[in-house]
Coordinates of C-alpha atoms and ligand atoms in Angstrom, one line a residue:
M1 CA 39.2 158.4 -272.1
K2 CA 37.4 156.1 -269.7
L3 CA 38.1 152.5 -270.4
G4 CA 35.6 149.8 -269.5
V5 CA 36.5 146.1 -269.8
V6 CA 34.1 143.2 -270.4
I7 CA 35.5 139.8 -269.6
L8 CA 33.6 136.9 -271.1
A9 CA 33.6 133.9 -268.8
A10 CA 30.2 132.2 -269.4
G11 CA 31.6 129.2 -271.3
Q12 CA 31.0 125.9 -269.6
G13 CA 34.3 124.5 -270.7
T14 CA 33.0 121.0 -271.3
R15 CA 36.3 119.8 -272.7
M16 CA 37.9 120.4 -269.3
K17 CA 35.7 117.5 -268.0
S18 CA 35.6 119.1 -264.6
A19 CA 33.1 120.1 -261.9
L20 CA 35.0 123.4 -261.6
P21 CA 34.0 126.1 -264.1
K22 CA 36.8 126.5 -266.6
V23 CA 37.8 130.0 -265.7
L24 CA 38.5 128.9 -262.1
H25 CA 41.1 126.4 -263.1
P26 CA 44.4 127.7 -261.8
L27 CA 47.3 128.8 -263.9
A28 CA 50.4 129.5 -261.7
G29 CA 48.2 129.0 -258.7
R30 CA 45.6 131.6 -259.6
P31 CA 42.3 131.2 -261.4
L32 CA 42.5 131.8 -265.2
V33 CA 40.0 134.7 -264.9
A34 CA 42.0 136.3 -262.1
H35 CA 44.9 136.7 -264.5
V36 CA 42.6 138.5 -266.9
I37 CA 41.2 140.7 -264.2
A38 CA 44.7 141.6 -263.0
T39 CA 45.6 142.6 -266.6
A40 CA 42.5 144.7 -266.9
R41 CA 43.5 146.5 -263.7
E42 CA 47.0 147.1 -265.0
L43 CA 45.4 148.9 -268.0
G44 CA 43.8 151.3 -265.6
A45 CA 40.2 150.2 -266.4
A46 CA 37.6 152.5 -264.9
K47 CA 35.1 149.6 -264.8
I48 CA 35.4 145.8 -265.2
A49 CA 32.4 143.6 -265.8
V50 CA 32.7 139.8 -265.8
V51 CA 30.0 137.8 -267.6
Y52 CA 29.5 134.4 -266.0
G53 CA 27.2 131.6 -267.1
H54 CA 24.3 129.8 -265.6
G55 CA 25.5 127.4 -262.9
G56 CA 28.7 129.5 -262.6
E57 CA 27.8 131.1 -259.3
Q58 CA 31.0 129.7 -258.0
V59 CA 33.0 132.1 -260.2
P60 CA 32.0 135.3 -258.3
I61 CA 32.4 133.5 -255.0
E62 CA 35.8 132.2 -255.7
V63 CA 37.2 135.3 -257.3
A64 CA 35.8 137.4 -254.5
E65 CA 37.4 140.6 -255.7
S66 CA 36.0 144.0 -255.0
E67 CA 35.0 146.6 -257.5
L68 CA 33.9 144.1 -260.2
A69 CA 30.5 144.1 -261.8
W70 CA 29.2 140.5 -262.2
V71 CA 26.8 139.9 -265.0
E72 CA 24.9 136.6 -265.3
Q73 CA 24.3 135.4 -268.8
S74 CA 21.7 132.7 -268.1
E75 CA 21.5 131.4 -271.6
Q76 CA 24.6 131.3 -273.9
L77 CA 23.3 132.9 -277.0
G78 CA 26.7 133.9 -278.4
T79 CA 29.6 136.3 -277.8
G80 CA 27.6 139.3 -279.1
H81 CA 24.8 138.5 -276.7
A82 CA 27.3 138.1 -273.8
V83 CA 28.8 141.5 -274.4
G84 CA 25.3 143.0 -274.8
Q85 CA 24.4 141.7 -271.3
A86 CA 27.3 143.7 -269.9
M87 CA 26.7 146.9 -271.7
Q88 CA 24.4 148.4 -269.0
E89 CA 27.5 148.3 -266.8
M90 CA 29.5 150.3 -269.4
Q91 CA 27.2 153.3 -269.6
E92 CA 29.8 155.8 -268.4
M93 CA 32.7 154.4 -270.4
D94 CA 34.2 155.9 -273.6
R95 CA 35.8 152.8 -274.9
V96 CA 35.1 149.1 -274.2
L97 CA 37.7 146.4 -274.3
V98 CA 36.5 142.8 -274.7
L99 CA 38.7 140.1 -273.1
Y100 CA 38.1 136.4 -272.5
G101 CA 38.3 134.7 -269.1
D102 CA 40.0 131.7 -270.6
V103 CA 42.7 133.6 -272.5
P104 CA 44.9 134.4 -269.5
L105 CA 48.2 135.7 -270.8
T106 CA 47.6 138.6 -273.0
S107 CA 50.2 141.2 -272.0
S108 CA 49.3 144.7 -270.9
E109 CA 51.8 146.0 -273.5
T110 CA 49.9 144.3 -276.3
L111 CA 46.6 145.6 -275.0
D112 CA 48.0 149.1 -274.5
K113 CA 49.0 149.1 -278.2
L114 CA 45.4 148.0 -279.1
I115 CA 43.9 150.7 -276.9
N116 CA 46.2 153.5 -278.2
T117 CA 45.1 152.6 -281.8
A118 CA 41.5 152.7 -280.6
N119 CA 41.9 156.3 -279.3
K120 CA 41.8 157.3 -283.0
M121 CA 39.5 154.6 -284.3
D122 CA 36.1 153.3 -283.4
L123 CA 36.9 149.6 -283.7
V124 CA 40.2 147.8 -283.4
L125 CA 40.7 144.1 -283.5
L126 CA 43.5 142.0 -282.1
T127 CA 44.4 139.5 -284.9
V128 CA 47.1 137.0 -285.4
N129 CA 48.5 135.0 -288.4
L130 CA 48.5 131.3 -287.7
T131 CA 49.9 128.6 -289.9
N132 CA 47.0 126.5 -288.8
P133 CA 44.0 128.8 -288.5
S134 CA 41.5 126.0 -288.1
G135 CA 38.7 126.7 -285.6
Y136 CA 39.1 130.5 -285.5
G137 CA 37.1 133.2 -287.2
R138 CA 39.0 134.5 -290.3
I139 CA 39.7 138.2 -291.0
V140 CA 38.4 139.0 -294.5
R141 CA 40.1 142.0 -296.1
K142 CA 39.2 144.0 -299.2
A143 CA 41.5 144.2 -302.2
D144 CA 43.0 147.5 -300.7
G145 CA 43.9 145.6 -297.5
R146 CA 41.2 147.1 -295.3
V147 CA 39.3 144.8 -292.9
S148 CA 35.8 144.1 -294.3
R149 CA 34.4 141.4 -292.0
I150 CA 35.0 138.3 -289.8
V151 CA 33.7 135.0 -291.0
E152 CA 33.4 132.1 -288.5
Q153 CA 35.0 128.7 -289.4
K154 CA 31.5 127.1 -289.6
D155 CA 30.2 129.8 -292.0
A156 CA 33.3 130.2 -294.1
S157 CA 33.8 129.3 -297.8
A158 CA 36.7 127.2 -299.0
E159 CA 38.5 130.4 -300.1
E160 CA 37.9 132.0 -296.7
L161 CA 39.1 128.9 -294.8
A162 CA 42.5 129.4 -296.5
L163 CA 43.0 132.8 -294.9
N164 CA 45.6 132.7 -292.1
E165 CA 44.8 135.9 -290.3
V166 CA 42.4 135.0 -287.5
N167 CA 40.3 136.8 -284.9
T168 CA 41.6 136.5 -281.3
G169 CA 38.2 137.7 -280.1
I170 CA 39.9 140.6 -278.3
L171 CA 38.8 144.0 -279.5
V172 CA 38.3 147.6 -278.4
A173 CA 35.3 149.7 -279.6
D174 CA 33.8 153.1 -279.0
R175 CA 31.2 152.4 -276.3
I176 CA 28.3 154.3 -277.9
R177 CA 28.9 152.7 -281.4
L178 CA 29.3 149.3 -279.9
D179 CA 25.9 149.6 -278.2
G180 CA 24.3 150.4 -281.5
W181 CA 26.1 147.6 -283.4
I182 CA 25.2 144.9 -280.8
E183 CA 21.5 145.9 -281.1
R184 CA 21.7 145.2 -284.8
L185 CA 23.1 141.7 -284.5
D186 CA 21.1 138.7 -285.6
S187 CA 21.6 134.9 -285.2
D188 CA 21.2 134.0 -288.8
N189 CA 24.3 131.8 -289.1
A190 CA 25.5 128.2 -288.9
Q191 CA 25.5 128.2 -285.0
G192 CA 22.3 130.2 -284.5
E193 CA 24.3 132.5 -282.2
F194 CA 24.6 136.3 -281.9
Y195 CA 28.2 136.6 -283.1
L196 CA 30.1 139.6 -281.7
T197 CA 32.3 139.3 -284.8
D198 CA 29.4 140.5 -287.0
I199 CA 29.9 144.0 -285.7
V200 CA 32.8 144.3 -288.0
A201 CA 30.7 144.0 -291.2
I202 CA 28.1 146.4 -289.6
A203 CA 30.7 149.0 -288.8
V204 CA 32.2 148.8 -292.3
A205 CA 28.7 149.2 -293.8
D206 CA 28.4 152.4 -291.7
G207 CA 31.6 153.6 -293.4
I208 CA 33.8 153.1 -290.4
E209 CA 37.3 152.0 -290.8
V210 CA 38.2 148.9 -288.8
Q211 CA 41.9 148.5 -287.7
A212 CA 43.8 145.4 -286.6
A213 CA 46.8 145.1 -284.2
Q214 CA 48.9 142.1 -283.5
P215 CA 50.2 140.7 -280.2
S216 CA 54.0 140.4 -279.7
N217 CA 53.7 136.7 -279.2
E218 CA 51.2 133.9 -280.2
S219 CA 50.9 132.4 -276.7
E220 CA 49.5 135.7 -275.5
V221 CA 46.2 135.1 -277.4
M222 CA 46.0 131.3 -276.8
G223 CA 42.9 130.2 -274.9
V224 CA 42.4 127.2 -272.6
N225 CA 39.9 124.6 -273.8
D226 CA 41.2 121.5 -272.2
R227 CA 43.8 120.4 -269.6
V228 CA 46.4 119.8 -272.3
E229 CA 46.2 123.5 -273.4
L230 CA 46.2 124.6 -269.7
A231 CA 49.4 122.7 -269.1
S232 CA 51.0 124.1 -272.2
L233 CA 50.2 127.7 -271.1
E234 CA 51.4 127.0 -267.6
R235 CA 54.8 125.9 -269.1
Y236 CA 54.9 129.1 -271.2
Y237 CA 54.1 131.3 -268.2
Q238 CA 56.7 129.5 -266.0
Q239 CA 59.3 129.9 -268.7
M240 CA 58.6 133.7 -269.0
Q241 CA 58.8 134.1 -265.2
A242 CA 62.1 132.1 -265.1
E243 CA 63.6 134.2 -267.8
R244 CA 62.6 137.4 -266.0
L245 CA 64.2 136.2 -262.8
M246 CA 67.4 135.1 -264.5
R247 CA 67.7 138.5 -266.3
S248 CA 67.3 140.2 -262.9
G249 CA 70.2 138.3 -261.5
V250 CA 68.9 135.0 -260.1
T251 CA 70.6 131.8 -261.1
L252 CA 68.2 129.0 -261.9
L253 CA 70.1 125.7 -262.5
D254 CA 67.3 124.6 -264.7
P255 CA 64.6 127.1 -265.6
A256 CA 62.4 124.2 -266.8
R257 CA 62.4 122.7 -263.3
F258 CA 61.5 125.9 -261.4
D259 CA 57.9 126.9 -260.6
L260 CA 56.7 130.2 -259.2
R261 CA 53.0 130.5 -258.2
G262 CA 52.9 133.9 -256.8
S263 CA 55.5 136.6 -256.5
L264 CA 59.2 136.3 -255.7
N265 CA 61.3 139.2 -254.7
A266 CA 64.9 138.0 -255.0
G267 CA 68.2 139.8 -254.1
Q268 CA 71.5 139.5 -256.0
D269 CA 73.2 136.2 -256.7
V270 CA 70.4 134.0 -255.4
V271 CA 71.0 130.5 -256.6
I272 CA 68.1 128.1 -257.0
D273 CA 68.7 124.4 -257.7
I274 CA 66.2 122.1 -259.5
N275 CA 62.6 121.3 -258.5
V276 CA 62.0 124.3 -256.3
L277 CA 58.5 125.5 -255.9
I278 CA 57.8 129.1 -254.7
E279 CA 54.3 129.9 -253.7
G280 CA 52.5 133.1 -252.5
T281 CA 54.7 136.1 -251.6
V282 CA 58.3 135.1 -251.0
E283 CA 61.4 137.2 -250.4
L284 CA 64.9 135.9 -250.8
G285 CA 67.8 138.1 -249.7
D286 CA 71.2 138.5 -251.5
N287 CA 73.2 135.3 -251.8
V288 CA 70.4 133.0 -250.7
R289 CA 71.0 129.4 -251.9
V290 CA 68.2 127.0 -252.2
D291 CA 69.1 123.4 -253.0
A292 CA 67.0 120.9 -254.8
N293 CA 63.4 119.8 -254.0
T294 CA 62.2 122.6 -251.7
V295 CA 58.9 124.3 -251.3
I296 CA 58.8 127.8 -250.0
R297 CA 55.4 129.5 -249.3
N298 CA 54.8 133.0 -248.1
S299 CA 58.1 133.4 -246.4
R300 CA 60.9 136.0 -245.9
I301 CA 64.4 134.6 -246.1
A302 CA 67.3 137.0 -245.3
E303 CA 70.6 137.3 -247.1
G304 CA 73.1 134.5 -247.0
V305 CA 70.7 131.8 -245.9
W306 CA 71.4 128.3 -247.2
I307 CA 68.4 126.0 -247.6
K308 CA 69.7 122.5 -248.2
E309 CA 67.7 119.8 -250.1
N310 CA 64.1 118.8 -249.4
C311 CA 62.7 121.4 -247.1
V312 CA 59.1 122.7 -246.8
I313 CA 58.9 126.3 -245.5
E314 CA 55.6 128.0 -244.9
D315 CA 54.8 131.4 -243.4
A316 CA 58.2 131.6 -241.9
V317 CA 60.9 134.2 -241.4
I318 CA 64.5 133.2 -241.5
G319 CA 67.3 135.4 -240.4
K320 CA 70.7 136.1 -242.1
E321 CA 73.1 133.3 -242.7
S322 CA 71.0 130.6 -241.1
I323 CA 71.3 127.0 -242.4
I324 CA 68.1 125.0 -242.9
G325 CA 67.8 121.3 -243.9
P326 CA 68.1 118.9 -245.5
F327 CA 64.6 117.7 -244.7
S328 CA 63.4 120.5 -242.4
R329 CA 59.9 121.6 -242.1
L330 CA 59.2 125.2 -240.9
R331 CA 55.5 125.7 -240.3
P332 CA 53.5 129.0 -240.0
E333 CA 54.7 131.6 -237.5
T334 CA 58.2 130.3 -237.3
E335 CA 60.7 133.1 -236.8
L336 CA 64.4 132.3 -236.9
A337 CA 67.0 135.0 -236.1
E338 CA 70.5 135.2 -237.6
R339 CA 72.7 132.2 -237.9
V340 CA 70.2 129.6 -236.6
H341 CA 70.8 126.0 -237.7
V342 CA 67.8 123.7 -238.3
G343 CA 68.7 120.3 -239.4
N344 CA 67.2 117.1 -240.7
F345 CA 63.7 115.9 -239.6
V346 CA 63.1 118.9 -237.5
E347 CA 59.7 120.5 -237.4
I348 CA 59.1 123.9 -236.0
K349 CA 55.8 125.6 -235.6
K350 CA 54.8 129.0 -234.1
S351 CA 58.1 129.5 -232.4
I352 CA 60.8 132.1 -232.1
V353 CA 64.4 131.0 -232.2
D354 CA 67.1 133.6 -231.4
V355 CA 70.6 134.2 -232.8
G356 CA 72.9 131.3 -233.2
S357 CA 70.8 128.5 -231.8
K358 CA 71.0 125.0 -233.2
I359 CA 68.3 122.4 -233.6
N360 CA 69.9 119.8 -235.7
H361 CA 68.2 116.5 -235.6
L362 CA 64.8 114.8 -235.3
T363 CA 63.0 117.3 -233.2
Y364 CA 59.6 118.9 -232.8
I365 CA 59.5 122.5 -231.6
G366 CA 56.0 123.9 -231.2
D367 CA 54.7 127.1 -229.4
C368 CA 58.2 127.7 -228.1
T369 CA 60.5 130.7 -227.5
I370 CA 64.2 129.8 -227.7
G371 CA 66.9 132.2 -226.6
R372 CA 70.4 132.8 -228.1
T373 CA 73.0 130.0 -228.6
V374 CA 70.8 127.3 -227.3
N375 CA 71.6 123.7 -228.3
V376 CA 68.6 121.5 -228.7
G377 CA 69.7 117.8 -228.8
A378 CA 68.5 115.1 -231.1
G379 CA 65.0 113.9 -230.6
T380 CA 63.7 116.7 -228.4
I381 CA 60.0 117.1 -228.3
T382 CA 58.0 120.1 -226.9
C383 CA 54.8 118.5 -225.6
N384 CA 52.7 121.5 -226.4
Y385 CA 49.2 120.0 -226.5
D386 CA 47.2 118.3 -223.8
G387 CA 44.5 117.2 -226.2
A388 CA 42.5 120.3 -225.6
N389 CA 44.8 123.3 -225.2
K390 CA 48.2 124.4 -226.4
F391 CA 50.9 125.7 -224.0
R392 CA 54.2 127.4 -224.5
T393 CA 57.7 126.3 -223.7
V394 CA 60.5 128.9 -223.0
I395 CA 64.1 128.1 -223.3
G396 CA 66.6 130.7 -222.0
D397 CA 69.9 131.8 -223.6
G398 CA 72.7 129.4 -223.7
A399 CA 70.6 126.4 -222.4
F400 CA 71.6 122.9 -223.5
I401 CA 68.8 120.4 -224.0
G402 CA 70.1 116.8 -223.9
S403 CA 68.9 114.3 -226.5
A404 CA 65.5 112.7 -226.4
T405 CA 64.1 115.2 -223.9
Q406 CA 60.4 115.9 -223.6
L407 CA 59.5 119.4 -222.4
V408 CA 56.0 119.2 -221.1
A409 CA 54.5 122.7 -221.5
P410 CA 53.8 125.1 -220.0
V411 CA 57.4 124.9 -218.8
E412 CA 60.6 127.0 -218.8
V413 CA 64.2 126.1 -219.0
K414 CA 66.1 129.0 -217.6
S415 CA 69.2 130.4 -219.2
G416 CA 72.4 128.4 -219.0
A417 CA 70.5 125.3 -217.8
T418 CA 71.5 121.9 -218.9
I419 CA 68.9 119.1 -219.3
G420 CA 70.2 115.6 -219.1
A421 CA 69.5 113.3 -222.0
G422 CA 66.2 111.4 -221.9
S423 CA 64.5 113.7 -219.4
T424 CA 60.8 114.4 -219.1
I425 CA 60.7 118.0 -217.9
T426 CA 57.5 118.9 -216.3
R427 CA 58.6 121.7 -213.9
D428 CA 60.8 124.8 -214.6
A429 CA 64.5 124.0 -214.8
P430 CA 66.7 126.5 -212.8
P431 CA 69.5 128.5 -214.5
D432 CA 73.1 127.3 -214.8
T433 CA 72.2 124.0 -213.2
L434 CA 71.9 120.4 -214.4
T435 CA 68.4 119.1 -214.4
L436 CA 67.4 115.6 -215.3
S437 CA 64.7 113.0 -214.8
R438 CA 65.7 109.5 -215.3
A439 CA 64.3 106.1 -214.6
K440 CA 66.8 103.8 -212.9
Q441 CA 68.8 101.5 -215.2
M442 CA 68.4 97.8 -214.5
S443 CA 70.0 94.5 -215.7
F444 CA 68.5 91.0 -215.4
R445 CA 71.1 88.2 -215.4
S446 CA 68.5 85.4 -215.2
W447 CA 66.6 86.6 -218.3
T448 CA 67.0 84.6 -221.5
R449 CA 66.1 85.6 -225.0
P450 CA 63.0 83.9 -226.4
T451 CA 63.6 81.5 -229.3
K452 CA 61.4 80.6 -232.2
K453 CA 59.0 77.7 -231.6
T454 CA 59.8 74.7 -233.9
K455 CA 56.8 73.1 -235.6
E456 CA 55.9 69.5 -234.8
Ligands
UD1_501 C1 35.2 133.2 -281.0 C2 35.1 134.1 -282.1 C3 36.1 133.7 -283.2 C4 37.5 133.7 -282.6 C5 37.6 132.8 -281.4 C6 38.9 133.0 -280.7 C7 32.8 134.8 -282.2 C8 31.4 134.6 -282.8 N1 33.7 134.0 -282.6 O1 34.9 131.9 -281.4 O2 36.0 134.6 -284.3 O3 38.4 133.3 -283.6 O4 36.5 133.2 -280.4 O5 39.0 132.1 -279.7 O6 32.9 135.6 -281.3 N2 31.0 133.2 -274.4 C9 30.1 133.7 -273.4 N3 28.8 133.6 -273.7 C10 28.3 133.2 -274.9 C11 29.3 132.6 -275.8 C12 30.6 132.7 -275.5 O7 30.5 134.2 -272.4 O8 27.1 133.2 -275.1 C13 32.5 133.2 -274.0 C14 33.1 131.8 -273.9 O9 33.1 131.5 -272.5 C15 34.5 132.0 -274.4 C16 34.4 133.1 -275.4 O10 33.1 133.8 -275.1 O11 35.3 132.4 -273.3 C17 34.4 132.7 -276.8 O12 33.3 131.8 -277.0 P1 33.4 130.5 -278.0 O13 32.1 129.9 -278.1 O14 34.5 129.7 -277.5 O15 33.8 131.2 -279.3 P2 34.5 130.6 -280.5 O16 33.6 129.7 -281.2 O17 35.8 130.0 -280.1
CA502 CA1 31.2 128.8 -280.4

């Protein structure tokens, strides 16, 4: 069975009150529609077509995924019309699954269930019972319980409005039959639209039995219409991810104050304190401890690392048992070996730091290679930029850099060298030798402190 997926994403999303098309608003850092596309791929769809609206050219540009068919629906004439626009892309498919770009969290398990039912049936709907069904199309069943049609809220009688089983909009249909049903749709209804939902009554009139399946959870079929709903789905999603992590052996001190926007691969007995944000692809080895208020983005952190409070770590690699923070900033292309210590107000960029080296206070290390067991004193600055070009600094094994030193790159401090505090190093410092540059200290006995002028 070849499965085709049509994702409807032409809605303007006026209630978002945004210049950005609704389906591009991020959920857990990814556009809403990207979640839906990812689910369609999980289902093993042979073809995925996304229907986007007039003025929504930004959608294909931003999503920029390969192997997608983009179909423009220039006028929004209804869900039936929207699916109809995509049907030429579905010509080689056996079954068509209709999904919505603004319903991001339908699980592949729920959809698999729907698709499996559809292997035996020509039309299967995903429906859900809601205590407050207002706004949704209602599922009307015959006396024997079989589905007979869907009636939209605006077209429903008082009796129909009292029905609690609603249409989620998601359905699977036989491709050839769906083609025929869509051709027979009309717009003779309260909204003057071609309703996809009308295919149900048409199928039933043809003597076809229409089945319904239910999602495992209500949130799976919730759509995003405004930013309040977006925030509530974000919370639901974060809670699901947090639960999954905790069940896999990660301690989250407060799952409500943990956010993952991307994917986290965590070892055993990882402990994450409150207000930690993980973005992109992050790996945390066994026994990693992350204290409160830290952001980690696209980084690999080996076992036993302790990240103290308030760090920002991006595109970095941290070796085993290193200690980072509090208040450290590791910028892209930072590679720390094992047992490196990076302390407060230290910024490191595009640098390699070898085993056991310490950079503990108020320091900028940029474009630098630091050997083993180096001690970089407080307030050290690598002057890596002359206003036009960047240059590298190399510090050999066992070197000691005295506090408040400027290393003017390109420059090399050889292994075992000691740099006296307050030096400006512009030429290479020889190995196992004290090098310093220092202005002469002076005292002025005749000098007096200025005093405040008194007003006349
Ligand atoms: C639709 C269903 C309703 C169901 C509800 C679930 C129809 C007629 N009604 O109603 O039974 O309970 O969804 O949320 O299908 N879209 C297009 N092009 C169009 C029209 C819509 O791409 O011409 C897209 C929208 O972007 C949206 C989705 O289809 O993502 C649903 O459209 P919307 O107008 O919101 O349908 P509802 O009135 O909510
Ligand atoms: Ca509508």
